[in-house]
Amino acid sequence: MSVTTSQLTLAKAITSGLRHALADDNRVLLMGEDIGALGGVFRVTDGLQKEFGADRVMDMPLAESAIIGTAIGLAFCGFRPVVEIQFDGFIYPGFDQIVAQLAKLRYRTGGAVSMPITIRVPYGGGIGAVEHHSESPEAYFAHTAGLRVVTCSTPQEAHVLIRQAIACDDPVLFFEPKRRYWTKGEVTEEIADAIPLQSARVVRDGTDVTLVTYGPLVATALDAAAAAASDGVSIEVIDLRSLAPIDFPTVEASVRKTGRLVVSHEAQLSGGLGAEIAAGVTERCFNWLEAAPARVTGFDVPYPPGSLEEHFLPGLDRMLDAVDRVLGHPNSLTGWTE
Amino acid sequence: MRSTMAGHDPREAEFLGQEDFVQLVTPAGERIPSPGFDPWVADVTDEQLADLYEDLSVVRRIDTEATALQRQGELGLWPPLLGQEAAQIGSARALRSDDFVFTSYRENAVAYCRGVKITDLLRVWRGTSHGGWNPYDVGMAVPAVVIGAQTLHATGYALGCAKDGVDSVAVAYFGDGATSQGDVNEAMVFAATFKAPVVFFCQNNQWAISEPVTLQAQAHISERAPGFGIPSLRVDGNDVLAVMAATRVALDRARNGDGPTFIEAVTYRMGPHTTSDDPTRYRDRDELEEWAAKDPISRLGALLDSKGLLTDELTARVTARADEVARELRAGCLALTAPEPLTLFDNVYATPHRGLDRQRSQYAAYLAMFDGGAE
Ligand SMILES: Cc1ncc(C[n+]2csc(CCOP(=O)(O)OP(=O)(O)O)c2C)c(N)n1
């Protein structure tokens, strides 16, 4: 294939990744609700059914458990299903098939059976949606042995990572930050192998604080870093990309340099990935830490109605407040008592 | 003639019209006799027919007004029920106030009949609440967005009524797409096993977003229930009288301890799935025109006209009421403002929760910084 570089939205970069996967391997199938004629509610599969036929790009009856369960059967039969879950909040009817079946089949069969299934999930908030349309369920899956969990923050990464996820012989939960679907960026389609599926990326170099995040919040973190820079604070921003496993060497190297860690995600605080990262970093580089790691996350409440989501979602100011905390500068918790 | 309640209930032997569903009023507004179902609506007076006409017209107006509010940026989203008015009004007007309804998101006409304040209908779509009303005030749960989940809740509620020895009935409303979900099938298993006084009311509006009903079912949806041991009725969902008759049959069975009934109301979603959907991508105009000719409101209007009831007075009354409701809806919508930030932490738990209390207090401290507090 000739070298193609174009400006694509994150959504279209995934479409293009799916197109490559379908073209490269006729065992790849797309399955989901409304992915055919409609092209998916976010149009990520737009045009693919026309191009590859209804045998390869299949509209499924409205039943997530059945969609994932039959994808498992198809994988047993040697196919590589790529499932679209319409919205984050609708993955739960398929949860049992994912965590109790899909995740465990290789282990249960002593490695005899591969489950190269990719489950694409538009996730996260920031679009003012109604209930069940803005969730961040990644921790449930990162907690489940046997699954890989991946997310993306730029069109280029989205394109490459979706291709890698489909090529991977393990089940991959591929979380797409829906509020960044319309972000444009340059996409080169020939570097499909350039990003290893399990690597994090230092998006911005810095020396004072390491800010670890992923998916929809990478852009917010970069804004925060830019704002901090004007105050003379140098933030290193890391985009995790892979949430299971986590690329600790990259995070560690950064924390050893800065001595301070802030982790941010949209998902609820308790039992979230922020806890995993803070604990992992503390175990690995306790002696380099100048302050306790800080977390900036959604609160432990159900995802709120649209008019309150700005309070739920970590924004630039909340990130900077946490940066002040790890730097020992005045912050919202100065003088705060329980 | 496919599945009916024949064999289950001698009261329902012969009643299907030429179409394979129950119909009492043709699309042209002609009242056709049905020995099986006529008795179930024999008590409906002319005045009540006129009231039904008003209901249908008012909820259509609510729908148009809400759609307009969405287009004007006042609502984030709206799921139109255009075309489905008769299925919702005919069934909901058959209920008693002590019955309890569990719906998905499109049952705004049902909510209207239950007495939900019209402004409360908008809260979810304006993003100020996840619910909008107290279910116990109106005998209706808040809408379930997760497809099919509410059918299990209805079944459980019905079991509770049976245990309490009351003859209230639970009604589950859901779409044709929902019938593919495990939950809906599991609800039917439970309802049949425990003879729960529940009515499964499926509005088959032919589409689940872009997916035609043929992707969910290869036979009439009503044929599925008998396999679970649940008698079913297929009814013209655009015929408000037929829907009312069928619902009364089902309610009567439930109240008498005869267990669940499944109703498939055959109707059509004339608008988009929601205001953010683009139906031109998946369905053609011919289909729309075909269904427009079966419109539930003009049909009842024609029936009233043939009886000399569609007077200027009635038309004026209905228009005035619709205008009034539309005004109320608009004013109510604009008055809905975002809740106070710290309400974010309310109603997550019934009892104090240390972890959440800490987060609330920390967030309060954070917000205080912006009020000229700490810097
Ligand atoms: C479990 C689940 N999966 C997917 C969705 C997304 N979704 C919302 S409505 C809808 C179609 C529902 O169709 P149907 O049950 O026929 O009801 P209708 O909207 O036509 O009234 C889908 C797929 C959802 N809400 N819940």
mmCIF file of C-alpha atoms in Angstrom, chain A residues 32-39 41 43 46-47 59-66 86 89-90 93 128-133 269-270 297-312 315-319 321 325 330-334 336-338, chain B residues 76-77 124-131 143-147 177-182 208-211 215-216 276-279 281-282 337-346 348-349 353-363 365-367 369-370 374-375:
data_model
loop_
_atom_site.group_PDB
_atom_site.id
_atom_site.type_symbol
_atom_site.label_atom_id
_atom_site.label_comp_id
_atom_site.label_asym_id
_atom_site.label_seq_id
_atom_site.Cartn_x
_atom_site.Cartn_y
_atom_site.Cartn_z
ATOM 1 C CA GLY A 32 -22.832 -4.379 16.256
ATOM 2 C CA GLU A 33 -26.079 -2.469 16.450
ATOM 3 C CA ASP A 34 -26.773 0.002 13.645
ATOM 4 C CA ILE A 35 -23.284 -0.337 12.176
ATOM 5 C CA GLY A 36 -24.488 -1.083 8.636
ATOM 6 C CA ALA A 37 -26.732 1.324 6.748
ATOM 7 C CA LEU A 38 -26.471 3.897 9.521
ATOM 8 C CA GLY A 39 -22.703 3.530 9.871
ATOM 9 C CA VAL A 41 -24.444 6.197 15.762
ATOM 10 C CA ARG A 43 -20.574 6.919 11.911
ATOM 11 C CA ASP A 46 -19.726 4.537 7.785
ATOM 12 C CA GLY A 47 -19.496 3.048 4.304
ATOM 13 C CA ASP A 59 -25.988 -5.400 11.974
ATOM 14 C CA MET A 60 -26.900 -7.475 14.992
ATOM 15 C CA PRO A 61 -30.177 -7.851 16.864
ATOM 16 C CA LEU A 62 -30.393 -5.663 19.929
ATOM 17 C CA ALA A 63 -28.698 -7.868 22.510
ATOM 18 C CA GLU A 64 -25.198 -7.200 23.796
ATOM 19 C CA SER A 65 -24.807 -10.486 25.616
ATOM 20 C CA ALA A 66 -25.680 -12.321 22.431
ATOM 21 C CA GLN A 86 -23.110 1.530 20.914
ATOM 22 C CA GLY A 89 -23.425 2.264 29.413
ATOM 23 C CA PHE A 90 -24.685 -0.573 27.231
ATOM 24 C CA PRO A 93 -25.662 -6.561 29.411
ATOM 25 C CA GLY A 128 -23.971 16.517 27.425
ATOM 26 C CA ALA A 129 -25.594 13.150 26.854
ATOM 27 C CA VAL A 130 -28.382 11.475 28.807
ATOM 28 C CA GLU A 131 -27.919 8.701 31.352
ATOM 29 C CA HIS A 132 -25.842 5.646 30.340
ATOM 30 C CA HIS A 133 -24.200 7.564 27.501
ATOM 31 C CA LEU A 269 -12.074 7.595 42.086
ATOM 32 C CA SER A 270 -12.487 4.482 44.198
ATOM 33 C CA THR A 297 -10.941 11.961 38.862
ATOM 34 C CA GLY A 298 -14.686 11.767 38.601
ATOM 35 C CA PHE A 299 -16.396 11.522 41.981
ATOM 36 C CA ASP A 300 -17.871 8.370 43.461
ATOM 37 C CA VAL A 301 -21.328 9.195 42.189
ATOM 38 C CA PRO A 302 -23.201 7.828 39.206
ATOM 39 C CA TYR A 303 -22.403 9.854 36.104
ATOM 40 C CA PRO A 304 -24.542 12.955 36.639
ATOM 41 C CA PRO A 305 -27.039 14.637 34.320
ATOM 42 C CA GLY A 306 -25.562 16.867 31.642
ATOM 43 C CA SER A 307 -25.988 20.120 33.487
ATOM 44 C CA LEU A 308 -23.681 18.904 36.275
ATOM 45 C CA GLU A 309 -21.064 17.098 34.257
ATOM 46 C CA GLU A 310 -18.615 20.020 34.253
ATOM 47 C CA HIS A 311 -18.403 19.472 38.013
ATOM 48 C CA PHE A 312 -17.928 15.743 37.684
ATOM 49 C CA GLY A 315 -10.983 19.956 34.055
ATOM 50 C CA LEU A 316 -7.827 21.944 33.673
ATOM 51 C CA ASP A 317 -8.343 23.838 36.941
ATOM 52 C CA ARG A 318 -8.810 20.712 39.012
ATOM 53 C CA MET A 319 -5.673 19.267 37.458
ATOM 54 C CA ASP A 321 -5.044 22.342 41.815
ATOM 55 C CA ARG A 325 -0.872 20.032 45.977
ATOM 56 C CA PRO A 330 -1.457 26.788 48.185
ATOM 57 C CA ASN A 331 -4.360 24.716 46.904
ATOM 58 C CA SER A 332 -7.974 23.878 47.639
ATOM 59 C CA LEU A 333 -7.024 21.518 50.438
ATOM 60 C CA THR A 334 -4.791 23.956 52.241
ATOM 61 C CA TRP A 336 -9.005 21.675 54.769
ATOM 62 C CA THR A 337 -10.020 19.358 57.566
ATOM 63 C CA GLU A 338 -12.020 16.199 57.421
ATOM 64 C CA GLY B 76 -30.191 18.142 24.462
ATOM 65 C CA LEU B 77 -32.241 15.394 22.890
ATOM 66 C CA VAL B 124 -33.969 14.251 31.604
ATOM 67 C CA TRP B 125 -33.703 15.714 28.122
ATOM 68 C CA ARG B 126 -32.627 19.117 29.404
ATOM 69 C CA GLY B 127 -29.923 17.431 31.437
ATOM 70 C CA THR B 128 -31.085 18.600 34.841
ATOM 71 C CA SER B 129 -32.074 15.204 36.239
ATOM 72 C CA HIS B 130 -31.865 11.479 35.599
ATOM 73 C CA GLY B 131 -35.507 10.985 36.491
ATOM 74 C CA PRO B 143 -37.761 5.834 32.146
ATOM 75 C CA ALA B 144 -35.259 3.051 31.595
ATOM 76 C CA VAL B 145 -32.715 3.826 28.914
ATOM 77 C CA VAL B 146 -31.048 0.416 29.019
ATOM 78 C CA ILE B 147 -33.144 -1.548 26.584
ATOM 79 C CA GLY B 177 -35.863 -4.132 19.339
ATOM 80 C CA ALA B 178 -36.047 -4.850 23.033
ATOM 81 C CA THR B 179 -37.540 -8.274 22.423
ATOM 82 C CA SER B 180 -34.082 -9.495 21.427
ATOM 83 C CA GLN B 181 -32.643 -8.731 24.838
ATOM 84 C CA GLY B 182 -32.106 -11.488 27.336
ATOM 85 C CA ALA B 208 -34.900 -0.085 16.427
ATOM 86 C CA ILE B 209 -32.892 2.959 15.395
ATOM 87 C CA SER B 210 -31.772 1.808 11.923
ATOM 88 C CA GLU B 211 -32.653 -1.836 12.348
ATOM 89 C CA LEU B 215 -33.645 -8.140 12.230
ATOM 90 C CA GLN B 216 -35.132 -8.929 15.617
ATOM 91 C CA SER B 276 -30.005 13.205 16.722
ATOM 92 C CA ASP B 277 -30.926 10.357 14.385
ATOM 93 C CA ASP B 278 -31.014 10.621 10.601
ATOM 94 C CA PRO B 279 -33.632 8.158 9.319
ATOM 95 C CA ARG B 281 -29.978 6.890 5.888
ATOM 96 C CA TYR B 282 -31.995 3.744 6.380
ATOM 97 C CA THR B 337 -32.096 25.402 35.479
ATOM 98 C CA ALA B 338 -29.035 23.412 36.428
ATOM 99 C CA PRO B 339 -29.044 22.090 39.997
ATOM 100 C CA GLU B 340 -26.539 23.451 42.515
ATOM 101 C CA PRO B 341 -23.100 21.857 42.032
ATOM 102 C CA LEU B 342 -22.968 20.061 45.368
ATOM 103 C CA THR B 343 -26.249 18.253 44.656
ATOM 104 C CA LEU B 344 -23.958 16.075 42.561
ATOM 105 C CA PHE B 345 -23.308 14.144 45.753
ATOM 106 C CA ASP B 346 -26.945 13.794 46.828
ATOM 107 C CA VAL B 348 -26.160 8.263 45.976
ATOM 108 C CA TYR B 349 -26.609 6.464 49.285
ATOM 109 C CA HIS B 353 -20.921 7.311 53.331
ATOM 110 C CA ARG B 354 -17.563 8.379 54.626
ATOM 111 C CA GLY B 355 -15.759 8.271 51.297
ATOM 112 C CA LEU B 356 -18.335 10.336 49.513
ATOM 113 C CA ASP B 357 -18.703 12.812 52.362
ATOM 114 C CA ARG B 358 -14.984 13.427 52.097
ATOM 115 C CA GLN B 359 -15.208 14.051 48.369
ATOM 116 C CA ARG B 360 -18.119 16.429 48.816
ATOM 117 C CA SER B 361 -16.304 18.391 51.455
ATOM 118 C CA GLN B 362 -13.124 18.571 49.379
ATOM 119 C CA TYR B 363 -15.049 19.683 46.338
ATOM 120 C CA ALA B 365 -13.376 23.612 49.405
ATOM 121 C CA TYR B 366 -12.329 23.596 45.794
ATOM 122 C CA LEU B 367 -15.399 25.574 44.681
ATOM 123 C CA MET B 369 -11.513 29.023 45.905
ATOM 124 C CA PHE B 370 -13.452 30.553 43.045
ATOM 125 C CA ALA B 374 -8.108 30.602 49.149
ATOM 126 C CA GLU B 375 -5.771 31.379 46.263
#
